[in-house]
PDB file of C-alpha atoms in Angstrom:
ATOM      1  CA  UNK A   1      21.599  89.703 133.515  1.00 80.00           C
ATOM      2  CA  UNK A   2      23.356  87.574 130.677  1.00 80.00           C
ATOM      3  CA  UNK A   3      26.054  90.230 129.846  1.00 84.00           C
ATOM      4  CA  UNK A   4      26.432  91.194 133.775  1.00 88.00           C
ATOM      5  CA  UNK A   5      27.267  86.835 134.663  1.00 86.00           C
ATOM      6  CA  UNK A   6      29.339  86.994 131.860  1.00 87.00           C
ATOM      7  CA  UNK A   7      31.301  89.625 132.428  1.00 88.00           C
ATOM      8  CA  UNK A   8      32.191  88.250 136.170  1.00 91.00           C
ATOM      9  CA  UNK A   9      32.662  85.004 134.000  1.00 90.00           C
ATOM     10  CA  UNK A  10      35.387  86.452 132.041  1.00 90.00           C
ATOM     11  CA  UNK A  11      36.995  88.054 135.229  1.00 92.00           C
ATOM     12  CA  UNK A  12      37.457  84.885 136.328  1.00 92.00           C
ATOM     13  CA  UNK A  13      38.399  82.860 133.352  1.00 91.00           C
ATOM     14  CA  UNK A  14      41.241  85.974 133.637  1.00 92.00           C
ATOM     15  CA  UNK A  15      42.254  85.206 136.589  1.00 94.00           C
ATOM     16  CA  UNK A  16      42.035  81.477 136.248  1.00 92.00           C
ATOM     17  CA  UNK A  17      44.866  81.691 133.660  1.00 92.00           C
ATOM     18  CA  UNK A  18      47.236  83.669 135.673  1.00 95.00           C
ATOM     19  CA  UNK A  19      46.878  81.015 137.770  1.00 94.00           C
ATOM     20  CA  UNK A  20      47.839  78.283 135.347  1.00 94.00           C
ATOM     21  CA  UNK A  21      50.452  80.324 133.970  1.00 96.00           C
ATOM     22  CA  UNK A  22      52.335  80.502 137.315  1.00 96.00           C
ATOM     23  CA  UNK A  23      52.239  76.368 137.607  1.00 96.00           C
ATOM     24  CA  UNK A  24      56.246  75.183 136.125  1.00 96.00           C
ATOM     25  CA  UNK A  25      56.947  71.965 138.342  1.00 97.00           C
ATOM     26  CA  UNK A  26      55.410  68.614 138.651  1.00 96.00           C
ATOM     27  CA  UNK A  27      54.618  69.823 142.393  1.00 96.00           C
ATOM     28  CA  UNK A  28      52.446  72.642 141.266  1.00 96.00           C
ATOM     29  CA  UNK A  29      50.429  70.499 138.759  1.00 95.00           C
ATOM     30  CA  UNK A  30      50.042  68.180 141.593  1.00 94.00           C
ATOM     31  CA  UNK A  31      48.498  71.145 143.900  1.00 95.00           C
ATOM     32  CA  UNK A  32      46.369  72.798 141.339  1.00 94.00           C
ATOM     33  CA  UNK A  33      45.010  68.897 141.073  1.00 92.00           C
ATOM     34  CA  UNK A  34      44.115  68.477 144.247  1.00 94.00           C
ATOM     35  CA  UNK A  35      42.142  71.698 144.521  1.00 93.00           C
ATOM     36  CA  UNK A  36      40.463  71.396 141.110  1.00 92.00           C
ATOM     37  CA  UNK A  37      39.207  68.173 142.381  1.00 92.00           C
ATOM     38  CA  UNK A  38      37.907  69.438 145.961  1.00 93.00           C
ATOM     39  CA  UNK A  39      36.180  72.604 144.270  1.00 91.00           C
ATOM     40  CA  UNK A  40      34.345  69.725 141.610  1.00 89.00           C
ATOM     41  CA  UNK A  41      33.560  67.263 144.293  1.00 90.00           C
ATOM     42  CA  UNK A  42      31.784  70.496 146.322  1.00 89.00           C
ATOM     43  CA  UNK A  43      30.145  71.755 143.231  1.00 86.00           C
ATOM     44  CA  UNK A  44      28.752  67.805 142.435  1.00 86.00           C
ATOM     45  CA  UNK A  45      27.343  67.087 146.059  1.00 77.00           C
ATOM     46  CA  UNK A  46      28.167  63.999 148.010  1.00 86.00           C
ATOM     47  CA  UNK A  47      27.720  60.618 146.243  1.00 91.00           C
ATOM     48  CA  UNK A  48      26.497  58.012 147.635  1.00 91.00           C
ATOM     49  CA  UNK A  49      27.956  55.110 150.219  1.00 93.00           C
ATOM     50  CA  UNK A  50      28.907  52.191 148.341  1.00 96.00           C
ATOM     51  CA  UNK A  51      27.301  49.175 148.413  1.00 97.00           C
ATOM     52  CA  UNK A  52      27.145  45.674 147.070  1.00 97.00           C
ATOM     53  CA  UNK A  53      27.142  45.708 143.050  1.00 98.00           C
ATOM     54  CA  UNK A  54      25.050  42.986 142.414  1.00 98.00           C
ATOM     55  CA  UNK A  55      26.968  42.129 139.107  1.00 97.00           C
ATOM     56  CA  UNK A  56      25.508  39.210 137.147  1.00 97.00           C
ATOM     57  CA  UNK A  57      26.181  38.070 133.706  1.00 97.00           C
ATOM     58  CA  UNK A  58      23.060  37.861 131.120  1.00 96.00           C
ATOM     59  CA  UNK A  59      24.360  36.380 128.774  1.00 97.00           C
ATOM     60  CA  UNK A  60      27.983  36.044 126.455  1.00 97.00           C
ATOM     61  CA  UNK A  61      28.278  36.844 122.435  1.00 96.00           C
ATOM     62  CA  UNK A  62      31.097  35.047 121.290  1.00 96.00           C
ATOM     63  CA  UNK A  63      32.951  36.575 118.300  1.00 95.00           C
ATOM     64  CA  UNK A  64      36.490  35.972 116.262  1.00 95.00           C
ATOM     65  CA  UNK A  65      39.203  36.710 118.691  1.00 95.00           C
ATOM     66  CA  UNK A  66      36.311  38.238 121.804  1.00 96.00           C
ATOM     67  CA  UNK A  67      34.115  37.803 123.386  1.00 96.00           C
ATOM     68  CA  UNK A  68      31.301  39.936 124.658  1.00 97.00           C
ATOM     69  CA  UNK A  69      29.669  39.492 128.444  1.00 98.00           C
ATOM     70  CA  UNK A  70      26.382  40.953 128.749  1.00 97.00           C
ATOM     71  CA  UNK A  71      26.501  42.644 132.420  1.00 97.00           C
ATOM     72  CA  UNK A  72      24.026  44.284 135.195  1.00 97.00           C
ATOM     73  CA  UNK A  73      25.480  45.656 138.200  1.00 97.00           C
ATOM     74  CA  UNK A  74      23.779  48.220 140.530  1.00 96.00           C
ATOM     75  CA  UNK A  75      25.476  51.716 141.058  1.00 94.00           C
ATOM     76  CA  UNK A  76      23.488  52.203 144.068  1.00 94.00           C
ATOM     77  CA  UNK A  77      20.701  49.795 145.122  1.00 96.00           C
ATOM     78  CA  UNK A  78      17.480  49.613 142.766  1.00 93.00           C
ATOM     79  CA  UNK A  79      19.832  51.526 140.342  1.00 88.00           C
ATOM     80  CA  UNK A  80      20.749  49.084 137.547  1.00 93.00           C
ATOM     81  CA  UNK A  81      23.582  49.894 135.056  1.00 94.00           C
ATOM     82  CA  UNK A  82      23.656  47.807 131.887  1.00 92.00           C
ATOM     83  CA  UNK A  83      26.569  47.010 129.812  1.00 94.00           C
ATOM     84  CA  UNK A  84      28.919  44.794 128.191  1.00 96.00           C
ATOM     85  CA  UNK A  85      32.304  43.282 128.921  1.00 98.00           C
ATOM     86  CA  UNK A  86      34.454  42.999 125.711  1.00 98.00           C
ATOM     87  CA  UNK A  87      37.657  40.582 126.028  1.00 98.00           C
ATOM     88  CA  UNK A  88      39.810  39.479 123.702  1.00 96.00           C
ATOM     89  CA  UNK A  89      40.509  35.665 123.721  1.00 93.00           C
ATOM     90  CA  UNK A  90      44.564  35.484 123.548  1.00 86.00           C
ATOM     91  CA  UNK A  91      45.684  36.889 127.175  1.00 86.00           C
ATOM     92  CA  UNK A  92      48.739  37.057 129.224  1.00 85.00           C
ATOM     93  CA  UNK A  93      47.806  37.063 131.941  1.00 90.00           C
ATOM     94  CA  UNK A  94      46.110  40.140 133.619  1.00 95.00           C
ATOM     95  CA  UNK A  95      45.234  42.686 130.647  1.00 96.00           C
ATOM     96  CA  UNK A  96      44.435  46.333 130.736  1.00 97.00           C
ATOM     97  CA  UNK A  97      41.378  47.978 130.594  1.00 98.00           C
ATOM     98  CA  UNK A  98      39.657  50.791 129.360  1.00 98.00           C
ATOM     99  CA  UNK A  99      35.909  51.980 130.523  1.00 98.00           C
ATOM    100  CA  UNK A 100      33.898  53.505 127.363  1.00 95.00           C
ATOM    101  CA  UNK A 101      31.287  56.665 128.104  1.00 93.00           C
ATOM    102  CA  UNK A 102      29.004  56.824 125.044  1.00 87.00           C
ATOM    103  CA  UNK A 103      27.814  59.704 123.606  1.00 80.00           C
ATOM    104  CA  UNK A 104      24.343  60.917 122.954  1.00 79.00           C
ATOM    105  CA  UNK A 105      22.921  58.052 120.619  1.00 75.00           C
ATOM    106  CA  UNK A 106      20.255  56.166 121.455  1.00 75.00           C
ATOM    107  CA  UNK A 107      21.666  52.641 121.336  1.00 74.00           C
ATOM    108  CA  UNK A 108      24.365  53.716 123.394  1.00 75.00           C
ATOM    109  CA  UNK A 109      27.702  51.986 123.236  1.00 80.00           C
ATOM    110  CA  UNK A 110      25.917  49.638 120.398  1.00 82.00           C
ATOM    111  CA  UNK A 111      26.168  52.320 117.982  1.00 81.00           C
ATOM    112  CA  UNK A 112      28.546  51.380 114.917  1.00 85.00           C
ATOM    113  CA  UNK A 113      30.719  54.575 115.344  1.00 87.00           C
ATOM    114  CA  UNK A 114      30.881  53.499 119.182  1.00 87.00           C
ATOM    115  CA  UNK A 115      31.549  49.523 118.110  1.00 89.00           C
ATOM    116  CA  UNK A 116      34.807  50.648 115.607  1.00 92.00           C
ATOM    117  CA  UNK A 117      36.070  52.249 118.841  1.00 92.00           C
ATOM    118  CA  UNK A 118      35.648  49.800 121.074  1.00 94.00           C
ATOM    119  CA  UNK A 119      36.842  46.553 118.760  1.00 95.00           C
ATOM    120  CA  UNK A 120      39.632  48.687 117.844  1.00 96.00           C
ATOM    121  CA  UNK A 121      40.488  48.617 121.537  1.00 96.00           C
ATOM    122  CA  UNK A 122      39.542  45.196 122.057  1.00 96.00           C
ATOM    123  CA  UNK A 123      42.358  43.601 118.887  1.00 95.00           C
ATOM    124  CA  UNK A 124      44.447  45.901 120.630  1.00 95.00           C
ATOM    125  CA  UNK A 125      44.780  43.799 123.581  1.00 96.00           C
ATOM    126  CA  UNK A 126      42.765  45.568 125.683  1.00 97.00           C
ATOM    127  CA  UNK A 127      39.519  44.454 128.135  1.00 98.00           C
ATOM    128  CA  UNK A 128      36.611  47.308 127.318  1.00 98.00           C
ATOM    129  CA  UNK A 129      33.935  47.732 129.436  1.00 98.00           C
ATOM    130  CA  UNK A 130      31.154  49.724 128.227  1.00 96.00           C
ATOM    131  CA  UNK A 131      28.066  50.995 129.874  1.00 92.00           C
ATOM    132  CA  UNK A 132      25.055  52.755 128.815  1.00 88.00           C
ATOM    133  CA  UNK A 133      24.323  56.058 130.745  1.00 82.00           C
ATOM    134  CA  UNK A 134      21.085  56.540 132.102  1.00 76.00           C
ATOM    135  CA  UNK A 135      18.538  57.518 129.686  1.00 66.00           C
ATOM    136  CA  UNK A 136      20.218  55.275 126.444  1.00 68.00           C
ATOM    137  CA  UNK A 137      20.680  51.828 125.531  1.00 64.00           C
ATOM    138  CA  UNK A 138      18.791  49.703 127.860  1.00 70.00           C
ATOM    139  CA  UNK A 139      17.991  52.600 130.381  1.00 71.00           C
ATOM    140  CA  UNK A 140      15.461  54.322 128.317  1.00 64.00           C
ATOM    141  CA  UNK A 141      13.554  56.330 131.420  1.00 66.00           C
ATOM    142  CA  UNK A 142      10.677  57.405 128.767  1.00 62.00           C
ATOM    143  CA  UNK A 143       9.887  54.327 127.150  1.00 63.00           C
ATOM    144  CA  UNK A 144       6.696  54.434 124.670  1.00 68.00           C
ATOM    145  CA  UNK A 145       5.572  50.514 124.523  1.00 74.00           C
ATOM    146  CA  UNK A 146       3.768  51.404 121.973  1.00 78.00           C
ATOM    147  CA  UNK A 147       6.330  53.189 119.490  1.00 71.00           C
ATOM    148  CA  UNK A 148       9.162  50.711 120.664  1.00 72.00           C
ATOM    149  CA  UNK A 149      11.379  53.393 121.380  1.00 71.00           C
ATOM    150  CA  UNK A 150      11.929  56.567 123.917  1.00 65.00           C
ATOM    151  CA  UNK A 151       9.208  58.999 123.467  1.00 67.00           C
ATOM    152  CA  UNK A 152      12.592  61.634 123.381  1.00 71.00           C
ATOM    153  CA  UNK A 153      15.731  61.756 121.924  1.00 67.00           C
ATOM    154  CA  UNK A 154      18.599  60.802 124.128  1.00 66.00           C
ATOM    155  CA  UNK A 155      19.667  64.667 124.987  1.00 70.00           C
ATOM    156  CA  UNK A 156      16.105  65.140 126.067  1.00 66.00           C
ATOM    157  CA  UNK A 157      16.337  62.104 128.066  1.00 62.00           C
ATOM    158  CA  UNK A 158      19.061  63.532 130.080  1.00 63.00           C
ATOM    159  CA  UNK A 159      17.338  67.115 130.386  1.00 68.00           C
ATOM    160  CA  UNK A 160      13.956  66.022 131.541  1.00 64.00           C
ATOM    161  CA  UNK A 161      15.409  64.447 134.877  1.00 69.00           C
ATOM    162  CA  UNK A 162      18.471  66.986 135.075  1.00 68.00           C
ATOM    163  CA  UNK A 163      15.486  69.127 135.568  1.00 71.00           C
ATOM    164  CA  UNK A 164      14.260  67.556 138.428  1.00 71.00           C
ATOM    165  CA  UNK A 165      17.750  67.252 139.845  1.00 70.00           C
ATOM    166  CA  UNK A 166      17.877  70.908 139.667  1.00 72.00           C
ATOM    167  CA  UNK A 167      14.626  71.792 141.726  1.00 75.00           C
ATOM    168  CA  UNK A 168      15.512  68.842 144.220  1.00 74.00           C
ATOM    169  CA  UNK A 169      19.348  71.057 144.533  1.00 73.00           C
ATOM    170  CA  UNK A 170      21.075  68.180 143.537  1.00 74.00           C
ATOM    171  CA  UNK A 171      23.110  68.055 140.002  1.00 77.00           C
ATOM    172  CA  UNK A 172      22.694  64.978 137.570  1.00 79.00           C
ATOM    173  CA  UNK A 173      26.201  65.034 136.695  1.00 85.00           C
ATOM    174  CA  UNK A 174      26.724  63.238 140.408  1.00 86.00           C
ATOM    175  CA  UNK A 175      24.826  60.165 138.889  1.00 85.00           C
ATOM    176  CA  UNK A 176      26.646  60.260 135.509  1.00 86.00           C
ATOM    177  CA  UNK A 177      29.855  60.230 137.183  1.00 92.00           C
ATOM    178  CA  UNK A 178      28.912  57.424 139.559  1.00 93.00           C
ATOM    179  CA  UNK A 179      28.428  55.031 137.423  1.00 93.00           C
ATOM    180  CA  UNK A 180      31.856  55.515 135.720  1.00 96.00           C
ATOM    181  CA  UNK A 181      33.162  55.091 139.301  1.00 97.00           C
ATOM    182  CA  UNK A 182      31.441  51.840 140.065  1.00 97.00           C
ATOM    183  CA  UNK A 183      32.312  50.701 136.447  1.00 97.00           C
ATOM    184  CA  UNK A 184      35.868  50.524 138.024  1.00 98.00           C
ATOM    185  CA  UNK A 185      34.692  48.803 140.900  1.00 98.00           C
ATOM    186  CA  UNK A 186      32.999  46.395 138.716  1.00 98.00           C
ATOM    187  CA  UNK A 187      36.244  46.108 136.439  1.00 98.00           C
ATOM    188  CA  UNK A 188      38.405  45.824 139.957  1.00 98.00           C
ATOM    189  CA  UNK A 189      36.023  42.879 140.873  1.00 97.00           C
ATOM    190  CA  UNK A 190      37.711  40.752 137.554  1.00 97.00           C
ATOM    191  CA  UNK A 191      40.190  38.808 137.685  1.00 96.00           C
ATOM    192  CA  UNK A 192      41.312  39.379 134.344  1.00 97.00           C
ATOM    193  CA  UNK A 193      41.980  43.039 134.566  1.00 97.00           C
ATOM    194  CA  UNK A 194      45.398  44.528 136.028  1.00 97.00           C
ATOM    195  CA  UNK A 195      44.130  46.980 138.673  1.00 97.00           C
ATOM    196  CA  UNK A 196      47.577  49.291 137.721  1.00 97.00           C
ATOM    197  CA  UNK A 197      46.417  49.659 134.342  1.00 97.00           C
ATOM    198  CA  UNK A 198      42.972  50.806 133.580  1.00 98.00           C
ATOM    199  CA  UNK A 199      41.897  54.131 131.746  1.00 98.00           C
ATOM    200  CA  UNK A 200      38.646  55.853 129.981  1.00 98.00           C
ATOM    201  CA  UNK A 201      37.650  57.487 127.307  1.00 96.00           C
ATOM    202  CA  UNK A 202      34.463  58.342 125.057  1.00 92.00           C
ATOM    203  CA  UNK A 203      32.753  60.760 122.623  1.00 88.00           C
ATOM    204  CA  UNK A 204      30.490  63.725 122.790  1.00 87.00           C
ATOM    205  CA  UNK A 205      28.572  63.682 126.189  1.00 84.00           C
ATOM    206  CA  UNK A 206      30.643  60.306 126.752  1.00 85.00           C
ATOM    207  CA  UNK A 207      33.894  62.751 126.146  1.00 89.00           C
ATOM    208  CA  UNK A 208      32.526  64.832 128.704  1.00 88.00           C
ATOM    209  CA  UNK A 209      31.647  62.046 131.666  1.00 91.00           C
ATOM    210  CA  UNK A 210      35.384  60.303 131.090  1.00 94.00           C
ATOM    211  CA  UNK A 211      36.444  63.785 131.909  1.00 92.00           C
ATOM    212  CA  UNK A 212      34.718  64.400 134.971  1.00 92.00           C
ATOM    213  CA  UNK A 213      35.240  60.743 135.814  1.00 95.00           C
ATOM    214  CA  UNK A 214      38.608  60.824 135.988  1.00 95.00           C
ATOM    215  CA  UNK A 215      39.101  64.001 137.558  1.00 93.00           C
ATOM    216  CA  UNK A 216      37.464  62.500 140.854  1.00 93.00           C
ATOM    217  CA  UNK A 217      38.868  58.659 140.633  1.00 95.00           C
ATOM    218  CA  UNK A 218      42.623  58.118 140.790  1.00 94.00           C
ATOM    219  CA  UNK A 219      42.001  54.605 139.704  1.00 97.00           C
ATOM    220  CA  UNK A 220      41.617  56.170 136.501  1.00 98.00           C
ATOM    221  CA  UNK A 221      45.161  56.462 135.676  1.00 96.00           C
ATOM    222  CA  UNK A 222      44.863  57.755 131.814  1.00 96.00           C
ATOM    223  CA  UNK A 223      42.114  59.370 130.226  1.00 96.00           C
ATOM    224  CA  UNK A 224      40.857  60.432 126.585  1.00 93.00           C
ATOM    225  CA  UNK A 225      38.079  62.574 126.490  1.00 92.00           C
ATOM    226  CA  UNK A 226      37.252  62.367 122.393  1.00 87.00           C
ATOM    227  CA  UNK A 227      35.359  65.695 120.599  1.00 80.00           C
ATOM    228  CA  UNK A 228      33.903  67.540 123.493  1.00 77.00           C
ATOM    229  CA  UNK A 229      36.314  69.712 125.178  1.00 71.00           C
ATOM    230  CA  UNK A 230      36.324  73.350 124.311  1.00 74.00           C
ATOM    231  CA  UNK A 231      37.026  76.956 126.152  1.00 77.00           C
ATOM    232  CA  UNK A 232      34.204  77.873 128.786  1.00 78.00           C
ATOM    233  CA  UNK A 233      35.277  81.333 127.228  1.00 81.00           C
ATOM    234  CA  UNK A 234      34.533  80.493 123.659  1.00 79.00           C
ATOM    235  CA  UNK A 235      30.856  78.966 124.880  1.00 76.00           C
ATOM    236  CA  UNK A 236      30.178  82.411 126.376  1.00 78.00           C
ATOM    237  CA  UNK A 237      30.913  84.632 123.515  1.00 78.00           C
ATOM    238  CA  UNK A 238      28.936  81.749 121.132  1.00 73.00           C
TER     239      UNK A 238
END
């Protein structure tokens, strides 16, 4: 059964790049867009109708230069997405703004690998906002009391409910990629952040939700999907 869904696979990774190869003007890219993002919105389901966020600020870590708002906001209601607002101090006027998609570590966007990213960004001029996707960070969805910690890693944190996604026929990446989405309706709802200027990026399984992401949001207007990306063909034959 492997070698007989692979084999159609391949057909259609064939075909897929005589399809690219025929694309030369800005026109073309523009088409092939548009129905990459219909067949990925199909594939994902529906999301959900948008409602109120909710946003509140917890609390604010001021640093040289930053400073760091602690934020809740609800992606859907009952459905609370934690992060943290990073701007930098010296402004003019409204600034641009990146959203950052951790990868699979358990602290989330707290990690130190995460935090040279995102203070990089931050001296840089830009606003950073950076969430924690469900199942890291403050979302742990297996929490042992007892331990202090999830009773999984974060990659099993994400498979145990994709599981349940998947006999329920709905797909878990719909969640993952709506809280990127309302993280730009969160960012839209500040006054400090240029609307005309905000991108995404992120590492590892965070790589992989800025990528998605931004395929279905045109608010995302630049996007830099860090050490995930790789051939669907070269997963097969691995």
């Amino acid at each position: 059964m492997y070698k007989t869904s692979c084999s159609l696979a391949f057909q259609q990774l064939k075909e897929r790049k005589e399809v690219i190869a025929q694309l030369h003007t800005e026109s073309d890219y523009l088409k092939r867009q548009e129905t990459v993002k219909d067949k990925l919105l199909k594939l994902i389901g529906p999301f959900p109708e948008k409602t109120p966020l909710n946003a509140r600020v917890t609390g604010v870590i001021r640093k040289p230069g930053y400073r760091v708002e602690k934020v809740i906001f609800e992606s859907v209601p009952g459905y609370y997405v934690t992060a943290a607002l990073f701007l930098p101090e010296k402004r003019k006027g409204k600034a641009p703004a990146v959203i950052y998609a951790s990868g699979h570590t358990e602290n989330g966007f707290r990690s130190e690998t995460y935090q040279h990213i995102i203070i990089n960004l931050v001296k840089k001029g830009f606003i950073v906002l950076a969430f924690d996707p469900v199942g890291q960070g403050e979302r742990l969805q297996y929490y042992d009391e007892r331990e202090g910690k999830s009773r999984f890693g974060p990659t099993t944190e994400h498979s145990y409910p994709g599981a349940q996604c998947y006999i329920s026929g709905y797909s878990p990446t719909k969640y993952f990629i709506w809280d990127g989405i309302r993280s730009v309706d969160y960012l839209l709802s500040r006054n400090e952040v240029d609307p005309e200027r905000i991108g995404m990026t992120g590492r590892s399984g965070g790589g992989t939700q800025t990528a998605f992401t931004a395929a279905v949001d045109d608010r995302i207007l630049a996007a830099a999907p860090e050490c995930f990306i790789t051939s669907m063909e070269y997963v097969l034959k691995s």
